[in-house]
């Protein structure tokens, strides 16, 4: 039933570790996104993929690497985690995402990452 | 540059009407979204305006003036469950640019 799902919901890890967050959507959408929401609740786009192809790659450290094995999945791998990476990471999807970004985006439940 | 401004916090009482304003400056503007986010949850879609004017959806309405770079979200007959953050987001190019959100507290 779940439209956009993410795992894990919570992730607590030590500085320097490598971790992955998985995202899946069953809406048949062509475009998927990763957002970061910091402690001040500011939601900022990180990446966007359309049909497995990278469309948006905002200024994000190259320790963050998205991977899209198929258009229903967009995973986020983070290397050498730092304290400042602590945030809530949201995955989202939309029907097309190329028509001027006018398609409604549907968000996953979020992954709360805490780096100690 | 890209800039979205909305008030940080607002308070209101049950049954009242509240208007949350949003001003934006973005290149390649296509339309304006409003999302609702309850604490600890994902943002959920409320409304989308691409043309000037008012869009009404039950207790919620959203207005857009493209020439003024201005939008508002109007919430009527407020209920306690409307306590949440309301995020204004401008569609620019292929991305959504979010404001920092307005936290609305509804009291009885």
mmCIF file with all atom_site columns, N, CA and C in Angstrom, chain B residues 47-81:
data_model
loop_
_atom_site.group_PDB
_atom_site.id
_atom_site.type_symbol
_atom_site.label_atom_id
_atom_site.label_alt_id
_atom_site.label_comp_id
_atom_site.label_asym_id
_atom_site.label_entity_id
_atom_site.label_seq_id
_atom_site.pdbx_PDB_ins_code
_atom_site.Cartn_x
_atom_site.Cartn_y
_atom_site.Cartn_z
_atom_site.occupancy
_atom_site.B_iso_or_equiv
_atom_site.pdbx_formal_charge
_atom_site.auth_seq_id
_atom_site.auth_comp_id
_atom_site.auth_asym_id
_atom_site.auth_atom_id
_atom_site.pdbx_PDB_model_num
ATOM 1   N N  . UNK B 1 47 ? -1.609  21.967 -1.991  1.00 0.00 ? 47 UNK B N  1
ATOM 2   C CA . UNK B 1 47 ? -2.170  22.686 -3.134  1.00 0.00 ? 47 UNK B CA 1
ATOM 3   C C  . UNK B 1 47 ? -1.070  23.081 -4.104  1.00 0.00 ? 47 UNK B C  1
ATOM 4   N N  . UNK B 1 48 ? -1.511  23.425 -5.311  1.00 0.00 ? 48 UNK B N  1
ATOM 5   C CA . UNK B 1 48 ? -0.592  23.869 -6.350  1.00 0.00 ? 48 UNK B CA 1
ATOM 6   C C  . UNK B 1 48 ? -1.256  24.960 -7.174  1.00 0.00 ? 48 UNK B C  1
ATOM 7   N N  . UNK B 1 49 ? -0.571  26.084 -7.353  1.00 0.00 ? 49 UNK B N  1
ATOM 8   C CA . UNK B 1 49 ? -1.070  27.173 -8.197  1.00 0.00 ? 49 UNK B CA 1
ATOM 9   C C  . UNK B 1 49 ? -0.079  27.427 -9.321  1.00 0.00 ? 49 UNK B C  1
ATOM 10  N N  . UNK B 1 50 ? -0.580  27.450 -10.534 1.00 0.00 ? 50 UNK B N  1
ATOM 11  C CA . UNK B 1 50 ? 0.272   27.825 -11.660 1.00 0.00 ? 50 UNK B CA 1
ATOM 12  C C  . UNK B 1 50 ? -0.201  29.140 -12.273 1.00 0.00 ? 50 UNK B C  1
ATOM 13  N N  . UNK B 1 51 ? -1.523  29.377 -12.228 1.00 0.00 ? 51 UNK B N  1
ATOM 14  C CA . UNK B 1 51 ? -2.085  30.629 -12.740 1.00 0.00 ? 51 UNK B CA 1
ATOM 15  C C  . UNK B 1 51 ? -2.423  31.550 -11.584 1.00 0.00 ? 51 UNK B C  1
ATOM 16  N N  . UNK B 1 52 ? -2.501  32.829 -11.870 1.00 0.00 ? 52 UNK B N  1
ATOM 17  C CA . UNK B 1 52 ? -2.912  33.805 -10.852 1.00 0.00 ? 52 UNK B CA 1
ATOM 18  C C  . UNK B 1 52 ? -4.323  33.486 -10.379 1.00 0.00 ? 52 UNK B C  1
ATOM 19  N N  . UNK B 1 53 ? -4.549  33.728 -9.098  1.00 0.00 ? 53 UNK B N  1
ATOM 20  C CA . UNK B 1 53 ? -5.908  33.557 -8.590  1.00 0.00 ? 53 UNK B CA 1
ATOM 21  C C  . UNK B 1 53 ? -5.955  32.619 -7.416  1.00 0.00 ? 53 UNK B C  1
ATOM 22  N N  . UNK B 1 54 ? -7.182  32.308 -7.034  1.00 0.00 ? 54 UNK B N  1
ATOM 23  C CA . UNK B 1 54 ? -7.445  31.519 -5.839  1.00 0.00 ? 54 UNK B CA 1
ATOM 24  C C  . UNK B 1 54 ? -7.858  30.101 -6.214  1.00 0.00 ? 54 UNK B C  1
ATOM 25  N N  . UNK B 1 55 ? -7.249  29.110 -5.550  1.00 0.00 ? 55 UNK B N  1
ATOM 26  C CA . UNK B 1 55 ? -7.651  27.712 -5.695  1.00 0.00 ? 55 UNK B CA 1
ATOM 27  C C  . UNK B 1 55 ? -8.231  27.277 -4.360  1.00 0.00 ? 55 UNK B C  1
ATOM 28  N N  . UNK B 1 56 ? -9.459  26.776 -4.367  1.00 0.00 ? 56 UNK B N  1
ATOM 29  C CA . UNK B 1 56 ? -10.097 26.390 -3.113  1.00 0.00 ? 56 UNK B CA 1
ATOM 30  C C  . UNK B 1 56 ? -10.242 24.881 -3.026  1.00 0.00 ? 56 UNK B C  1
ATOM 31  N N  . UNK B 1 57 ? -9.896  24.371 -1.837  1.00 0.00 ? 57 UNK B N  1
ATOM 32  C CA . UNK B 1 57 ? -10.005 22.923 -1.599  1.00 0.00 ? 57 UNK B CA 1
ATOM 33  C C  . UNK B 1 57 ? -10.506 22.733 -0.182  1.00 0.00 ? 57 UNK B C  1
ATOM 34  N N  . UNK B 1 58 ? -11.800 22.686 -0.031  1.00 0.00 ? 58 UNK B N  1
ATOM 35  C CA . UNK B 1 58 ? -12.372 22.494 1.298   1.00 0.00 ? 58 UNK B CA 1
ATOM 36  C C  . UNK B 1 58 ? -12.017 23.657 2.221   1.00 0.00 ? 58 UNK B C  1
ATOM 37  N N  . UNK B 1 59 ? -11.433 23.343 3.361   1.00 0.00 ? 59 UNK B N  1
ATOM 38  C CA . UNK B 1 59 ? -11.089 24.399 4.332   1.00 0.00 ? 59 UNK B CA 1
ATOM 39  C C  . UNK B 1 59 ? -9.830  25.167 3.924   1.00 0.00 ? 59 UNK B C  1
ATOM 40  N N  . UNK B 1 60 ? -9.101  24.631 2.953   1.00 0.00 ? 60 UNK B N  1
ATOM 41  C CA . UNK B 1 60 ? -7.835  25.263 2.558   1.00 0.00 ? 60 UNK B CA 1
ATOM 42  C C  . UNK B 1 60 ? -7.980  25.916 1.184   1.00 0.00 ? 60 UNK B C  1
ATOM 43  N N  . UNK B 1 61 ? -7.397  27.112 1.063   1.00 0.00 ? 61 UNK B N  1
ATOM 44  C CA . UNK B 1 61 ? -7.358  27.803 -0.232  1.00 0.00 ? 61 UNK B CA 1
ATOM 45  C C  . UNK B 1 61 ? -5.950  28.333 -0.419  1.00 0.00 ? 61 UNK B C  1
ATOM 46  N N  . UNK B 1 62 ? -5.538  28.451 -1.676  1.00 0.00 ? 62 UNK B N  1
ATOM 47  C CA . UNK B 1 62 ? -4.222  29.034 -1.939  1.00 0.00 ? 62 UNK B CA 1
ATOM 48  C C  . UNK B 1 62 ? -4.361  30.036 -3.068  1.00 0.00 ? 62 UNK B C  1
ATOM 49  N N  . UNK B 1 63 ? -3.590  31.102 -2.938  1.00 0.00 ? 63 UNK B N  1
ATOM 50  C CA . UNK B 1 63 ? -3.652  32.218 -3.872  1.00 0.00 ? 63 UNK B CA 1
ATOM 51  C C  . UNK B 1 63 ? -2.269  32.468 -4.444  1.00 0.00 ? 63 UNK B C  1
ATOM 52  N N  . UNK B 1 64 ? -2.236  32.880 -5.716  1.00 0.00 ? 64 UNK B N  1
ATOM 53  C CA . UNK B 1 64 ? -0.959  33.202 -6.352  1.00 0.00 ? 64 UNK B CA 1
ATOM 54  C C  . UNK B 1 64 ? -1.068  34.493 -7.148  1.00 0.00 ? 64 UNK B C  1
ATOM 55  N N  . UNK B 1 65 ? -0.056  35.349 -7.023  1.00 0.00 ? 65 UNK B N  1
ATOM 56  C CA . UNK B 1 65 ? 0.120   36.499 -7.907  1.00 0.00 ? 65 UNK B CA 1
ATOM 57  C C  . UNK B 1 65 ? 1.527   36.408 -8.478  1.00 0.00 ? 65 UNK B C  1
ATOM 58  N N  . UNK B 1 66 ? 1.631   36.028 -9.720  1.00 0.00 ? 66 UNK B N  1
ATOM 59  C CA . UNK B 1 66 ? 2.946   35.849 -10.345 1.00 0.00 ? 66 UNK B CA 1
ATOM 60  C C  . UNK B 1 66 ? 3.655   37.197 -10.501 1.00 0.00 ? 66 UNK B C  1
ATOM 61  N N  . UNK B 1 67 ? 2.904   38.240 -10.818 1.00 0.00 ? 67 UNK B N  1
ATOM 62  C CA . UNK B 1 67 ? 3.535   39.550 -11.037 1.00 0.00 ? 67 UNK B CA 1
ATOM 63  C C  . UNK B 1 67 ? 4.140   40.086 -9.743  1.00 0.00 ? 67 UNK B C  1
ATOM 64  N N  . UNK B 1 68 ? 3.561   39.711 -8.604  1.00 0.00 ? 68 UNK B N  1
ATOM 65  C CA . UNK B 1 68 ? 4.056   40.204 -7.316  1.00 0.00 ? 68 UNK B CA 1
ATOM 66  C C  . UNK B 1 68 ? 4.976   39.192 -6.633  1.00 0.00 ? 68 UNK B C  1
ATOM 67  N N  . UNK B 1 69 ? 5.118   38.010 -7.193  1.00 0.00 ? 69 UNK B N  1
ATOM 68  C CA . UNK B 1 69 ? 5.938   36.996 -6.539  1.00 0.00 ? 69 UNK B CA 1
ATOM 69  C C  . UNK B 1 69 ? 5.394   36.656 -5.161  1.00 0.00 ? 69 UNK B C  1
ATOM 70  N N  . UNK B 1 70 ? 4.100   36.457 -5.085  1.00 0.00 ? 70 UNK B N  1
ATOM 71  C CA . UNK B 1 70 ? 3.424   36.352 -3.789  1.00 0.00 ? 70 UNK B CA 1
ATOM 72  C C  . UNK B 1 70 ? 2.368   35.250 -3.823  1.00 0.00 ? 70 UNK B C  1
ATOM 73  N N  . UNK B 1 71 ? 2.298   34.525 -2.716  1.00 0.00 ? 71 UNK B N  1
ATOM 74  C CA . UNK B 1 71 ? 1.272   33.503 -2.548  1.00 0.00 ? 71 UNK B CA 1
ATOM 75  C C  . UNK B 1 71 ? 0.816   33.520 -1.099  1.00 0.00 ? 71 UNK B C  1
ATOM 76  N N  . UNK B 1 72 ? -0.376  33.030 -0.853  1.00 0.00 ? 72 UNK B N  1
ATOM 77  C CA . UNK B 1 72 ? -0.779  32.763 0.519   1.00 0.00 ? 72 UNK B CA 1
ATOM 78  C C  . UNK B 1 72 ? -1.599  31.497 0.595   1.00 0.00 ? 72 UNK B C  1
ATOM 79  N N  . UNK B 1 73 ? -1.558  30.911 1.780   1.00 0.00 ? 73 UNK B N  1
ATOM 80  C CA . UNK B 1 73 ? -2.383  29.742 2.092   1.00 0.00 ? 73 UNK B CA 1
ATOM 81  C C  . UNK B 1 73 ? -3.376  30.187 3.148   1.00 0.00 ? 73 UNK B C  1
ATOM 82  N N  . UNK B 1 74 ? -4.649  29.968 2.880   1.00 0.00 ? 74 UNK B N  1
ATOM 83  C CA . UNK B 1 74 ? -5.712  30.375 3.799   1.00 0.00 ? 74 UNK B CA 1
ATOM 84  C C  . UNK B 1 74 ? -6.331  29.130 4.420   1.00 0.00 ? 74 UNK B C  1
ATOM 85  N N  . UNK B 1 75 ? -6.339  29.077 5.733   1.00 0.00 ? 75 UNK B N  1
ATOM 86  C CA . UNK B 1 75 ? -6.933  27.943 6.431   1.00 0.00 ? 75 UNK B CA 1
ATOM 87  C C  . UNK B 1 75 ? -8.141  28.446 7.223   1.00 0.00 ? 75 UNK B C  1
ATOM 88  N N  . UNK B 1 76 ? -9.297  27.851 6.943   1.00 0.00 ? 76 UNK B N  1
ATOM 89  C CA . UNK B 1 76 ? -10.535 28.273 7.612   1.00 0.00 ? 76 UNK B CA 1
ATOM 90  C C  . UNK B 1 76 ? -10.946 27.240 8.645   1.00 0.00 ? 76 UNK B C  1
ATOM 91  N N  . UNK B 1 77 ? -11.794 27.671 9.570   1.00 0.00 ? 77 UNK B N  1
ATOM 92  C CA . UNK B 1 77 ? -12.350 26.768 10.593  1.00 0.00 ? 77 UNK B CA 1
ATOM 93  C C  . UNK B 1 77 ? -11.260 25.896 11.194  1.00 0.00 ? 77 UNK B C  1
ATOM 94  N N  . UNK B 1 78 ? -10.264 26.562 11.709  1.00 0.00 ? 78 UNK B N  1
ATOM 95  C CA . UNK B 1 78 ? -9.088  25.864 12.206  1.00 0.00 ? 78 UNK B CA 1
ATOM 96  C C  . UNK B 1 78 ? -9.434  24.791 13.231  1.00 0.00 ? 78 UNK B C  1
ATOM 97  N N  . UNK B 1 79 ? -8.704  23.679 13.132  1.00 0.00 ? 79 UNK B N  1
ATOM 98  C CA . UNK B 1 79 ? -8.838  22.581 14.073  1.00 0.00 ? 79 UNK B CA 1
ATOM 99  C C  . UNK B 1 79 ? -7.476  22.331 14.707  1.00 0.00 ? 79 UNK B C  1
ATOM 100 N N  . UNK B 1 80 ? -7.507  21.677 15.864  1.00 0.00 ? 80 UNK B N  1
ATOM 101 C CA . UNK B 1 80 ? -6.246  21.402 16.570  1.00 0.00 ? 80 UNK B CA 1
ATOM 102 C C  . UNK B 1 80 ? -5.290  20.624 15.675  1.00 0.00 ? 80 UNK B C  1
ATOM 103 N N  . UNK B 1 81 ? -5.837  19.729 14.860  1.00 0.00 ? 81 UNK B N  1
ATOM 104 C CA . UNK B 1 81 ? -4.978  18.896 14.011  1.00 0.00 ? 81 UNK B CA 1
ATOM 105 C C  . UNK B 1 81 ? -4.276  19.689 12.907  1.00 0.00 ? 81 UNK B C  1
#
